[in-house]
Coordinates of N, CA and C in Angstrom, one line a residue:
X1 N 93.9 162.2 54.8 CA 95.0 162.1 53.9 C 95.9 161.0 54.3
X2 N 96.3 160.1 53.4 CA 97.2 159.0 53.7 C 98.6 159.5 54.1
X3 N 99.2 158.7 55.1 CA 100.5 159.1 55.5 C 101.5 158.7 54.4
X4 N 102.5 159.5 54.3 CA 103.5 159.1 53.3 C 104.6 158.5 54.0
X5 N 105.2 157.5 53.3 CA 106.4 156.8 53.9 C 107.6 157.6 53.6
X6 N 108.2 158.2 54.6 CA 109.3 159.0 54.4 C 110.6 158.3 54.7
X7 N 110.5 157.0 55.2 CA 111.6 156.2 55.5 C 112.1 156.4 56.9
X8 N 111.5 157.4 57.6 CA 111.9 157.7 59.0 C 110.8 157.1 59.8
X9 N 111.2 156.2 60.8 CA 110.3 155.6 61.7 C 110.1 156.4 62.9
X10 N 108.9 156.3 63.4 CA 108.6 157.0 64.7 C 109.4 156.3 65.8
X11 N 110.2 157.0 66.6 CA 111.0 156.4 67.7 C 110.2 155.5 68.6
X12 N 109.0 155.8 68.9 CA 108.2 155.0 69.8 C 107.8 153.7 69.2
X13 N 107.4 153.7 67.9 CA 107.1 152.5 67.2 C 108.3 151.6 67.1
X14 N 109.4 152.2 66.8 CA 110.7 151.4 66.7 C 111.0 150.7 68.0
X15 N 110.8 151.5 69.1 CA 111.1 150.9 70.5 C 110.1 149.8 70.8
X16 N 108.8 149.9 70.4 CA 107.8 148.8 70.7 C 108.2 147.6 69.8
X17 N 108.6 147.8 68.6 CA 108.9 146.7 67.7 C 110.1 145.9 68.3
X18 N 111.1 146.7 68.8 CA 112.3 146.0 69.4 C 111.9 145.2 70.7
X19 N 111.0 145.8 71.5 CA 110.6 145.1 72.7 C 109.9 143.8 72.3
X20 N 109.0 143.9 71.3 CA 108.3 142.7 70.9 C 109.2 141.6 70.4
X21 N 110.2 142.1 69.6 CA 111.2 141.1 69.1 C 112.0 140.5 70.2
X22 N 112.4 141.2 71.3 CA 113.1 140.7 72.4 C 112.2 139.7 73.2
X23 N 110.9 140.0 73.4 CA 110.0 139.1 74.1 C 109.8 137.8 73.3
X24 N 109.7 138.0 72.0 CA 109.6 136.8 71.1 C 110.8 135.9 71.2
X25 N 112.0 136.5 71.2 CA 113.2 135.8 71.4 C 113.3 135.1 72.7
X26 N 112.9 135.8 73.8 CA 112.9 135.2 75.1 C 112.0 134.0 75.2
X27 N 110.8 134.1 74.6 CA 109.9 132.9 74.5 C 110.5 131.7 73.8
X28 N 111.2 132.0 72.7 CA 111.8 130.9 72.0 C 112.9 130.2 72.8
X29 N 113.7 131.1 73.5 CA 114.8 130.5 74.4 C 114.2 129.6 75.5
X30 N 113.1 130.2 76.1 CA 112.4 129.4 77.2 C 111.9 128.1 76.7
X31 N 111.3 128.1 75.5 CA 110.7 126.9 74.9 C 111.8 125.9 74.6
X32 N 112.9 126.4 74.1 CA 114.1 125.5 73.8 C 114.6 124.9 75.1
X33 N 114.8 125.7 76.1 CA 115.3 125.2 77.4 C 114.3 124.2 78.0
X34 N 113.0 124.4 77.9 CA 112.0 123.5 78.4 C 112.1 122.2 77.7
X35 N 112.2 122.2 76.3 CA 112.3 121.0 75.5 C 113.6 120.2 75.9
X36 N 114.7 120.9 76.1 CA 115.9 120.3 76.5 C 115.8 119.6 77.8
X37 N 115.1 120.3 78.8 CA 114.9 119.7 80.1 C 114.1 118.5 80.0
X38 N 113.0 118.5 79.3 CA 112.1 117.3 79.1 C 112.8 116.2 78.5
X39 N 113.7 116.5 77.5 CA 114.4 115.4 76.8 C 115.4 114.8 77.8
X40 N 116.0 115.6 78.6 CA 117.0 115.1 79.6 C 116.2 114.2 80.6
X41 N 115.0 114.6 81.1 CA 114.3 113.9 82.0 C 113.8 112.5 81.4
X42 N 113.4 112.5 80.2 CA 113.0 111.3 79.5 C 114.2 110.4 79.4
X43 N 115.4 110.9 79.1 CA 116.6 110.0 79.1 C 116.8 109.4 80.4
X44 N 116.7 110.2 81.5 CA 116.9 109.7 82.8 C 115.9 108.6 83.2
X45 N 114.6 108.9 82.9 CA 113.5 108.0 83.3 C 113.7 106.7 82.5
X46 N 114.1 106.7 81.3 CA 114.3 105.4 80.5 C 115.4 104.6 81.1
X47 N 116.5 105.3 81.6 CA 117.6 104.6 82.3 C 117.1 104.0 83.6
X48 N 116.2 104.7 84.3 CA 115.7 104.2 85.6 C 114.8 103.0 85.3
X49 N 113.9 103.1 84.3 CA 113.0 102.0 84.0 C 113.8 100.8 83.5
X50 N 114.9 101.0 82.8 CA 115.8 99.8 82.4 C 116.3 99.1 83.6
X51 N 116.8 100.0 84.6 CA 117.3 99.4 85.8 C 116.3 98.6 86.6
X52 N 115.0 99.2 86.6 CA 113.9 98.5 87.3 C 113.6 97.2 86.7
X53 N 113.6 97.2 85.3 CA 113.3 96.0 84.6 C 114.3 94.9 84.8
X54 N 115.6 95.3 84.9 CA 116.7 94.3 85.1 C 116.5 93.8 86.5
X55 N 116.2 94.6 87.5 CA 116.0 94.2 88.9 C 114.8 93.3 89.0
X56 N 113.7 93.6 88.3 CA 112.5 92.7 88.4 C 112.8 91.4 87.8
X57 N 113.5 91.3 86.6 CA 113.8 90.1 86.0 C 114.7 89.2 86.9
X58 N 115.6 89.9 87.6 CA 116.5 89.1 88.5 C 115.6 88.6 89.7
X59 N 114.7 89.3 90.2 CA 113.8 88.9 91.3 C 113.0 87.7 90.8
X60 N 112.5 87.8 89.6 CA 111.6 86.7 89.0 C 112.4 85.5 88.9
X61 N 113.7 85.6 88.4 CA 114.5 84.4 88.3 C 114.8 83.8 89.6
X62 N 115.1 84.6 90.6 CA 115.3 84.1 92.0 C 114.0 83.4 92.5
X63 N 112.9 84.1 92.3 CA 111.6 83.5 92.7 C 111.4 82.2 92.0
X64 N 111.6 82.1 90.8 CA 111.4 80.8 90.0 C 112.3 79.7 90.6
X65 N 113.5 80.1 91.0 CA 114.4 79.0 91.5 C 113.9 78.6 92.9
X66 N 113.4 79.5 93.7 CA 113.0 79.2 95.1 C 111.6 78.5 95.1
X67 N 110.8 78.8 94.1 CA 109.4 78.3 94.1 C 109.3 77.0 93.3
X68 N 108.9 75.9 94.0 CA 108.7 74.6 93.4 C 107.3 74.2 93.7
X69 N 106.5 74.0 92.6 CA 105.1 73.6 92.8 C 105.1 72.1 93.0
X70 N 104.6 71.7 94.2 CA 104.5 70.2 94.4 C 103.4 69.6 93.6
X71 N 103.6 68.4 93.2 CA 102.6 67.7 92.3 C 101.4 67.3 93.2
X72 N 100.2 67.6 92.7 CA 99.0 67.2 93.4 C 98.3 66.2 92.6
X73 N 98.0 65.0 93.1 CA 97.2 64.1 92.3 C 95.8 64.6 92.0
X74 N 95.3 64.2 90.9 CA 94.0 64.7 90.4 C 92.9 64.3 91.4
X75 N 92.0 65.3 91.8 CA 90.9 65.1 92.6 C 91.3 65.2 94.1
X76 N 92.5 65.5 94.5 CA 92.9 65.6 95.9 C 93.1 67.1 96.2
X77 N 93.1 67.4 97.5 CA 93.2 68.7 97.9 C 94.6 69.2 97.5
X78 N 94.7 70.5 97.1 CA 95.9 71.0 96.6 C 97.0 71.0 97.6
X79 N 98.2 70.5 97.2 CA 99.4 70.5 98.0 C 100.1 71.9 97.8
X80 N 100.3 72.5 98.9 CA 100.9 73.9 98.9 C 102.4 73.8 99.0
X81 N 103.1 74.7 98.3 CA 104.6 74.7 98.4 C 105.1 75.3 99.7
X82 N 106.3 75.0 100.1 CA 106.9 75.7 101.3 C 107.1 77.2 101.0
X83 N 107.5 77.5 99.9 CA 107.8 78.9 99.5 C 106.7 79.3 98.5
X84 N 105.9 80.3 98.8 CA 104.9 80.8 97.9 C 105.4 81.6 96.8
X85 N 104.8 81.5 95.6 CA 105.1 82.3 94.5 C 104.8 83.8 94.8
X86 N 105.6 84.7 94.2 CA 105.3 86.1 94.5 C 104.1 86.6 93.6
X87 N 103.8 85.9 92.6 CA 102.7 86.3 91.7 C 101.7 85.2 91.6
X88 N 100.4 85.5 91.6 CA 99.4 84.5 91.5 C 99.3 83.9 90.1
X89 N 99.3 82.6 90.0 CA 99.2 82.0 88.7 C 98.0 81.1 88.7
X90 N 96.9 81.5 88.2 CA 95.6 80.8 88.3 C 95.7 79.4 87.7
X91 N 96.3 79.3 86.6 CA 96.4 77.9 85.9 C 97.1 76.9 86.8
X92 N 98.1 77.3 87.5 CA 98.9 76.4 88.4 C 98.1 76.1 89.6
X93 N 97.4 77.1 90.2 CA 96.7 76.9 91.4 C 95.3 76.2 91.3
X94 N 94.5 76.7 90.4 CA 93.1 76.3 90.3 C 92.9 74.9 89.6
X95 N 93.8 74.5 88.8 CA 93.6 73.2 88.1 C 93.5 72.0 89.1
X96 N 94.2 72.1 90.2 CA 94.1 71.0 91.2 C 93.0 71.3 92.2
X97 N 92.7 72.5 92.5 CA 91.6 72.8 93.4 C 90.2 72.5 92.9
X98 N 90.0 72.8 91.6 CA 88.7 72.7 91.0 C 88.2 71.3 91.1
X99 N 89.0 70.3 90.7 CA 88.5 68.9 90.8 C 88.2 68.5 92.2
X100 N 89.0 69.0 93.2 CA 88.7 68.7 94.6 C 87.4 69.3 95.1
X101 N 87.2 70.6 94.6 CA 85.9 71.2 94.9 C 84.7 70.4 94.4
X102 N 84.8 70.0 93.2 CA 83.7 69.2 92.6 C 83.5 67.9 93.4
X103 N 84.6 67.2 93.7 CA 84.6 65.9 94.4 C 84.0 66.1 95.8
X104 N 84.2 67.1 96.4 CA 83.7 67.3 97.8 C 82.3 67.9 97.8
X105 N 81.8 68.3 96.6 CA 80.4 68.8 96.5 C 80.2 70.2 96.8
X106 N 81.2 71.1 96.6 CA 81.0 72.5 96.9 C 80.1 73.2 95.9
X107 N 79.8 72.6 94.7 CA 79.0 73.3 93.7 C 77.6 72.7 93.7
X108 N 77.2 71.8 94.6 CA 75.9 71.2 94.7 C 75.0 71.9 95.7
X109 N 73.8 72.3 95.2 CA 72.9 72.9 96.1 C 72.2 71.9 97.0
X110 N 71.9 72.3 98.2 CA 71.1 71.4 99.1 C 69.7 71.9 99.1
X111 N 68.8 71.1 98.5 CA 67.4 71.5 98.4 C 66.7 71.5 99.7
X112 N 67.2 70.8 100.7 CA 66.6 70.7 102.0 C 67.1 71.8 103.0
X113 N 68.0 72.6 102.5 CA 68.6 73.6 103.4 C 67.6 74.7 103.9
X114 N 67.8 75.1 105.1 CA 66.9 76.1 105.7 C 67.4 77.5 105.4
X115 N 68.6 77.6 104.8 CA 69.2 78.9 104.5 C 68.4 79.6 103.4
X116 N 68.4 81.0 103.4 CA 67.7 81.7 102.3 C 68.5 81.5 101.0
X117 N 67.9 81.6 99.9 CA 68.6 81.5 98.6 C 69.6 82.7 98.4
X118 N 70.7 82.4 97.8 CA 71.7 83.4 97.6 C 72.0 83.5 96.1
X119 N 71.9 84.7 95.5 CA 72.1 84.9 94.1 C 73.1 86.0 93.8
X120 N 74.0 85.7 92.9 CA 74.9 86.8 92.4 C 74.5 87.0 90.9
X121 N 74.2 88.3 90.6 CA 73.9 88.6 89.3 C 75.1 89.3 88.6
X122 N 75.5 88.7 87.4 CA 76.6 89.3 86.7 C 76.0 90.1 85.5
X123 N 76.6 91.2 85.3 CA 76.1 92.1 84.3 C 77.3 92.4 83.3
X124 N 77.1 92.1 82.1 CA 78.1 92.3 81.1 C 77.8 93.7 80.4
X125 N 78.8 94.5 80.3 CA 78.7 95.8 79.6 C 79.2 95.7 78.2

């Protein structure tokens, strides 16, 4: 026989519903607190990264002022600066070296050499 709705709730069911509602409310509060905490951390980290970027740009400016690349005539051994750059710049470094390497014969194989052949295999993926 189906139960009739008398409008009176079982006290145990009412208690369980209230507990579930409280648990749900607690979960919502925790989620909101966590979101606020993450947002605060992201705000702090962006400020930190801005400070780092400013510091890096200042260091780069100082390095650019200190670093002067001496002019190397074509085909001669590269002239090195007194102060080295903090970052490797292949175009500035290798343009002078390459011609000197070719001129001195570094890329020429010696057919009369007694050394075993050496091969490097490159594999493109």
